[in-house]
Amino acid sequence: MNADHLAASAAAATPKQDAAPTLRIRALMLGDRINASGLELGTLVSSTPAAFRVHAGLVVVFRYGVVVLIGLLPSEEKVVIDSLKPRVIGELSPSEEETAQAQLCKDENAEAIQPGGPICLAKFTDDRLLLVADALAKSTSLARDERRVAAVFDVIEPFARELAENGRTPRRRKGILQLIGNALLVQQRVAGRVAVAEKPDVLWEKPELDRLYARLEDEYELKERLDTLERKLTAVSETANALTDIIDTQRSLRLEIAVVVLILIEVAMGSFQLWSGMPH
């Protein structure tokens, strides 16, 4: 995208002439995946991730279900979202959303992100905006996974409390297996699809922007949130596996007792028949 084009568009939307031009950025997680194969929204800017110039803005589509809309009007955003919905797999309702503001700053040395404030960029270039889109998309996806894991914790906590307080385990083995399945799904998504720890492809061609991306990672706490999420996933899996093992052990014990009881009954019946058949 032409930096002057975006800057002019942003300046036109800014009422105060002495204010720095700004761009509205909106990240939406529409579903588990977005099929971007053969997608045509406008002029192609990047293939990985798929990014297009749309009107005076930029649309970045990530395969793990997030679309980032930069510098678009609300009406233009709706058109883009509606065109993507048929390509969404596992649609979310409502969708996950995060917003940010990008603002022009004086030079590259001034590029910084104030806590809760705008993202200051030296230029509204494609490369810089792709980095912002990548960080915001990962943050949005992490927010979704954090909520899913929190929901699993809410379910598993009563199981663990009952075991600690009463020494009893839940009988719903199916429910525990579902917890393990949910944890595995989040693990697979984070490790396989989102790849939060991986740097965006644009940094291979523009290593000078590495410092900007490091600032974005710090602002959205991507590494810290990923580490916390992975620890929680490990705790969920270990707890669920432990509960499942205890339930299986109890079932095996009950089965062994039942077998012993049946043997005793058979021996008793045989002894009774033998005794009743004896002459008095």
Short mmCIF file of C-alpha atoms in Angstrom, two decimals:
data_model
loop_
_atom_site.label_atom_id
_atom_site.label_comp_id
_atom_site.label_asym_id
_atom_site.label_seq_id
_atom_site.Cartn_x
_atom_site.Cartn_y
_atom_site.Cartn_z
CA MET A 1 0.00 0.00 0.00
CA ASN A 2 1.24 3.47 -0.84
CA ALA A 3 2.30 5.15 2.42
CA ASP A 4 1.36 8.63 1.15
CA HIS A 5 -2.07 7.32 0.10
CA LEU A 6 -2.76 5.92 3.57
CA ALA A 7 -1.37 8.98 5.32
CA ALA A 8 -3.54 11.28 3.22
CA SER A 9 -6.58 9.13 3.94
CA ALA A 10 -5.84 9.15 7.66
CA ALA A 11 -5.25 12.89 7.69
CA ALA A 12 -8.56 13.50 5.97
CA ALA A 13 -10.32 11.58 8.74
CA THR A 14 -8.58 13.61 11.45
CA PRO A 15 -10.51 16.79 12.28
CA LYS A 16 -7.63 18.65 13.92
CA GLN A 17 -4.99 19.80 11.49
CA ASP A 18 -2.22 19.79 14.11
CA ALA A 19 -2.99 16.20 15.18
CA ALA A 20 -0.93 13.33 13.80
CA PRO A 21 -2.73 11.20 11.18
CA THR A 22 -4.21 8.03 12.65
CA LEU A 23 -5.52 4.73 11.33
CA ARG A 24 -8.22 2.62 12.96
CA ILE A 25 -7.25 -1.05 13.20
CA ARG A 26 -9.76 -3.77 13.98
CA ALA A 27 -8.99 -7.48 14.43
CA LEU A 28 -11.87 -9.95 14.28
CA MET A 29 -11.69 -13.67 14.94
CA LEU A 30 -14.50 -15.00 12.78
CA GLY A 31 -13.97 -18.73 13.36
CA ASP A 32 -11.51 -21.59 13.71
CA ARG A 33 -10.18 -21.11 10.19
CA ILE A 34 -10.52 -18.92 7.12
CA ASN A 35 -9.90 -20.50 3.73
CA ALA A 36 -7.97 -17.79 1.85
CA SER A 37 -7.25 -19.96 -1.20
CA GLY A 38 -8.18 -18.06 -4.36
CA LEU A 39 -9.45 -15.12 -2.32
CA GLU A 40 -9.71 -11.81 -4.20
CA LEU A 41 -10.62 -8.75 -2.16
CA GLY A 42 -8.51 -6.19 -3.97
CA THR A 43 -4.90 -5.67 -5.02
CA LEU A 44 -2.73 -8.40 -3.52
CA VAL A 45 -0.05 -7.03 -1.18
CA SER A 46 1.10 -10.22 0.53
CA SER A 47 0.42 -13.92 0.07
CA THR A 48 1.52 -15.07 3.57
CA PRO A 49 -0.59 -13.87 5.23
CA ALA A 50 -3.06 -12.93 2.49
CA ALA A 51 -3.26 -9.13 2.44
CA PHE A 52 -5.12 -6.87 0.03
CA ARG A 53 -5.52 -3.18 -0.66
CA VAL A 54 -9.21 -2.40 -0.29
CA HIS A 55 -10.23 1.20 -1.03
CA ALA A 56 -7.84 3.34 1.06
CA GLY A 57 -7.18 0.58 3.57
CA LEU A 58 -5.59 -2.80 4.08
CA VAL A 59 -7.22 -6.17 4.79
CA VAL A 60 -5.07 -8.97 6.23
CA VAL A 61 -6.53 -12.50 6.41
CA PHE A 62 -4.95 -15.11 8.70
CA ARG A 63 -5.67 -18.80 8.16
CA TYR A 64 -6.33 -19.35 11.88
CA GLY A 65 -9.62 -17.46 11.63
CA VAL A 66 -8.65 -13.79 12.13
CA VAL A 67 -9.07 -10.88 9.74
CA VAL A 68 -7.45 -7.51 10.45
CA LEU A 69 -9.06 -4.41 8.93
CA ILE A 70 -6.86 -1.31 8.70
CA GLY A 71 -8.08 2.14 7.69
CA LEU A 72 -11.50 1.04 6.44
CA LEU A 73 -14.84 2.72 6.96
CA PRO A 74 -17.45 0.71 8.94
CA SER A 75 -19.49 0.15 5.76
CA GLU A 76 -16.39 -1.13 3.95
CA GLU A 77 -15.57 -3.44 6.86
CA LYS A 78 -19.04 -4.97 6.70
CA VAL A 79 -18.67 -5.74 2.99
CA VAL A 80 -15.32 -7.46 3.62
CA ILE A 81 -16.63 -9.49 6.57
CA ASP A 82 -19.72 -10.59 4.65
CA SER A 83 -17.54 -11.72 1.73
CA LEU A 84 -15.34 -13.77 4.07
CA LYS A 85 -18.11 -15.54 6.00
CA PRO A 86 -18.66 -18.30 3.39
CA ARG A 87 -14.95 -19.15 3.77
CA VAL A 88 -15.06 -19.38 7.58
CA ILE A 89 -14.81 -22.84 9.15
CA GLY A 90 -16.19 -23.20 12.67
CA GLU A 91 -17.81 -19.75 12.77
CA LEU A 92 -17.84 -17.99 16.14
CA SER A 93 -20.86 -16.11 17.43
CA PRO A 94 -20.13 -13.56 18.65
CA SER A 95 -16.72 -13.07 17.09
CA GLU A 96 -13.63 -12.21 19.15
CA GLU A 97 -12.50 -8.61 18.62
CA GLU A 98 -9.62 -6.27 19.46
CA THR A 99 -9.03 -2.71 18.23
CA ALA A 100 -6.07 -0.36 18.10
CA GLN A 101 -5.00 2.98 16.65
CA ALA A 102 -1.88 3.56 14.55
CA GLN A 103 -0.44 7.07 14.54
CA LEU A 104 2.33 8.69 12.52
CA CYS A 105 5.36 9.72 14.55
CA LYS A 106 8.35 11.86 13.62
CA ASP A 107 10.93 9.17 12.78
CA GLU A 108 11.83 5.51 13.25
CA ASN A 109 13.59 6.20 16.56
CA ALA A 110 10.30 7.55 17.90
CA GLU A 111 8.39 4.39 16.99
CA ALA A 112 6.89 3.26 20.28
CA ILE A 113 3.70 1.96 21.82
CA GLN A 114 2.35 3.79 24.81
CA PRO A 115 0.44 1.56 27.28
CA GLY A 116 -3.18 1.77 26.21
CA GLY A 117 -2.28 4.42 23.63
CA PRO A 118 -1.76 4.50 19.86
CA ILE A 119 0.91 2.55 18.00
CA CYS A 120 3.35 5.15 16.70
CA LEU A 121 4.76 4.34 13.26
CA ALA A 122 7.29 6.33 11.23
CA LYS A 123 5.36 5.47 8.05
CA PHE A 124 2.12 3.74 7.17
CA THR A 125 3.94 1.24 4.95
CA ASP A 126 2.70 -2.24 4.09
CA ASP A 127 5.54 -3.89 6.01
CA ARG A 128 4.87 -2.00 9.22
CA LEU A 129 1.12 -2.48 9.02
CA LEU A 130 1.57 -6.21 8.38
CA LEU A 131 3.60 -6.45 11.60
CA VAL A 132 0.89 -4.61 13.53
CA ALA A 133 -1.76 -6.88 11.98
CA ASP A 134 0.23 -10.00 12.92
CA ALA A 135 0.62 -8.95 16.57
CA LEU A 136 -3.02 -7.89 16.92
CA ALA A 137 -4.28 -11.09 15.25
CA LYS A 138 -2.21 -13.27 17.59
CA SER A 139 -3.44 -11.29 20.60
CA THR A 140 -7.05 -11.77 19.49
CA SER A 141 -6.57 -15.50 19.01
CA LEU A 142 -4.84 -15.84 22.38
CA ALA A 143 -7.75 -14.06 24.05
CA ARG A 144 -10.12 -16.69 22.63
CA ASP A 145 -7.92 -19.58 23.76
CA GLU A 146 -7.45 -18.04 27.20
CA ARG A 147 -11.21 -17.98 27.66
CA ARG A 148 -11.57 -21.58 26.52
CA VAL A 149 -8.93 -22.77 28.96
CA ALA A 150 -10.50 -20.69 31.76
CA ALA A 151 -13.82 -22.42 31.03
CA VAL A 152 -12.11 -25.84 31.29
CA PHE A 153 -10.63 -24.78 34.65
CA ASP A 154 -14.09 -23.80 35.86
CA VAL A 155 -15.35 -27.29 35.07
CA ILE A 156 -12.39 -29.24 36.42
CA GLU A 157 -12.10 -27.32 39.70
CA PRO A 158 -15.21 -28.93 41.33
CA PHE A 159 -13.84 -32.38 40.43
CA ALA A 160 -10.52 -31.66 42.14
CA ARG A 161 -12.25 -30.07 45.17
CA GLU A 162 -14.51 -33.09 45.66
CA LEU A 163 -11.49 -35.37 45.54
CA ALA A 164 -9.57 -33.21 48.05
CA GLU A 165 -12.43 -32.69 50.51
CA ASN A 166 -14.34 -35.97 50.35
CA GLY A 167 -11.90 -38.40 48.77
CA ARG A 168 -14.46 -39.12 46.07
CA THR A 169 -13.96 -38.91 42.33
CA PRO A 170 -16.59 -37.89 39.81
CA ARG A 171 -18.32 -40.71 38.00
CA ARG A 172 -18.58 -38.77 34.74
CA ARG A 173 -15.58 -40.25 32.95
CA LYS A 174 -16.99 -38.99 29.65
CA GLY A 175 -16.94 -35.42 30.97
CA ILE A 176 -13.29 -35.75 31.98
CA LEU A 177 -12.37 -37.13 28.55
CA GLN A 178 -14.12 -34.11 27.00
CA LEU A 179 -11.94 -31.84 29.16
CA ILE A 180 -8.83 -33.59 27.86
CA GLY A 181 -10.14 -33.20 24.31
CA ASN A 182 -10.71 -29.46 24.76
CA ALA A 183 -7.22 -29.02 26.17
CA LEU A 184 -5.71 -30.93 23.25
CA LEU A 185 -7.65 -28.82 20.75
CA VAL A 186 -6.31 -25.59 22.23
CA GLN A 187 -2.77 -27.04 22.31
CA GLN A 188 -3.02 -28.05 18.67
CA ARG A 189 -4.37 -24.66 17.69
CA VAL A 190 -1.70 -22.67 19.51
CA ALA A 191 1.21 -24.86 18.39
CA GLY A 192 0.06 -25.73 14.89
CA ARG A 193 -2.10 -23.01 13.45
CA VAL A 194 -1.48 -19.75 15.26
CA ALA A 195 2.25 -20.26 15.96
CA VAL A 196 2.38 -17.33 18.36
CA ALA A 197 6.10 -17.81 19.02
CA GLU A 198 7.01 -17.58 15.32
CA LYS A 199 8.00 -14.26 13.80
CA PRO A 200 6.06 -12.98 10.77
CA ASP A 201 7.47 -13.63 7.29
CA VAL A 202 7.96 -9.93 6.56
CA LEU A 203 10.86 -9.82 9.06
CA TRP A 204 12.87 -12.18 6.85
CA GLU A 205 12.88 -9.52 4.14
CA LYS A 206 12.90 -6.48 6.46
CA PRO A 207 15.10 -7.36 9.46
CA GLU A 208 15.39 -3.65 10.29
CA LEU A 209 11.79 -3.81 11.52
CA ASP A 210 12.63 -6.42 14.14
CA ARG A 211 12.77 -3.80 16.88
CA LEU A 212 9.25 -2.59 16.02
CA TYR A 213 7.89 -6.14 16.21
CA ALA A 214 9.67 -6.72 19.53
CA ARG A 215 7.84 -3.67 20.88
CA LEU A 216 4.54 -5.02 19.58
CA GLU A 217 5.22 -8.39 21.25
CA ASP A 218 5.92 -6.62 24.54
CA GLU A 219 2.84 -4.43 24.29
CA TYR A 220 0.49 -7.37 23.74
CA GLU A 221 2.54 -9.67 26.04
CA LEU A 222 2.42 -12.42 23.42
CA LYS A 223 5.25 -14.55 24.83
CA GLU A 224 4.13 -14.21 28.44
CA ARG A 225 0.52 -15.06 27.60
CA LEU A 226 1.63 -18.04 25.52
CA ASP A 227 3.77 -19.38 28.38
CA THR A 228 0.90 -18.94 30.84
CA LEU A 229 -1.53 -20.65 28.46
CA GLU A 230 0.79 -23.61 27.94
CA ARG A 231 1.27 -24.04 31.70
CA LYS A 232 -2.50 -24.03 32.21
CA LEU A 233 -2.97 -26.54 29.39
CA THR A 234 -0.38 -28.82 30.98
CA ALA A 235 -2.12 -28.54 34.35
CA VAL A 236 -5.51 -29.34 32.80
CA SER A 237 -4.15 -32.39 30.96
CA GLU A 238 -2.32 -33.72 34.02
CA THR A 239 -5.32 -33.21 36.32
CA ALA A 240 -7.76 -34.77 33.87
CA ASN A 241 -5.43 -37.73 33.25
CA ALA A 242 -5.00 -38.25 36.99
CA LEU A 243 -8.77 -38.24 37.55
CA THR A 244 -9.26 -40.66 34.67
CA ASP A 245 -6.60 -43.02 36.04
CA ILE A 246 -8.25 -42.98 39.49
CA ILE A 247 -11.67 -43.72 37.98
CA ASP A 248 -10.21 -46.57 35.87
CA THR A 249 -8.49 -48.02 38.95
CA GLN A 250 -11.73 -47.89 40.93
CA ARG A 251 -13.59 -49.56 38.09
CA SER A 252 -10.96 -52.31 37.88
CA LEU A 253 -11.21 -52.86 41.64
CA ARG A 254 -15.00 -53.11 41.46
CA LEU A 255 -14.70 -55.55 38.59
CA GLU A 256 -12.26 -57.71 40.54
CA ILE A 257 -14.58 -57.69 43.57
CA ALA A 258 -17.50 -58.67 41.34
CA VAL A 259 -15.50 -61.59 39.92
CA VAL A 260 -14.54 -62.77 43.42
CA VAL A 261 -18.17 -62.53 44.56
CA LEU A 262 -19.33 -64.54 41.55
CA ILE A 263 -16.73 -67.22 42.28
CA LEU A 264 -17.81 -67.38 45.91
CA ILE A 265 -21.46 -67.67 44.86
CA GLU A 266 -20.60 -70.45 42.43
CA VAL A 267 -18.60 -72.29 45.10
CA ALA A 268 -21.43 -71.84 47.60
CA MET A 269 -24.01 -73.13 45.12
CA GLY A 270 -21.81 -76.11 44.26
CA SER A 271 -21.30 -76.86 47.94
CA PHE A 272 -25.05 -76.59 48.58
CA GLN A 273 -25.86 -78.92 45.70
CA LEU A 274 -23.24 -81.37 46.92
CA TRP A 275 -24.56 -81.21 50.48
CA SER A 276 -28.22 -81.50 49.44
CA GLY A 277 -27.43 -84.56 47.34
CA MET A 278 -25.82 -86.41 50.21
CA PRO A 279 -27.98 -89.09 51.95
CA HIS A 280 -29.16 -88.26 55.42
#
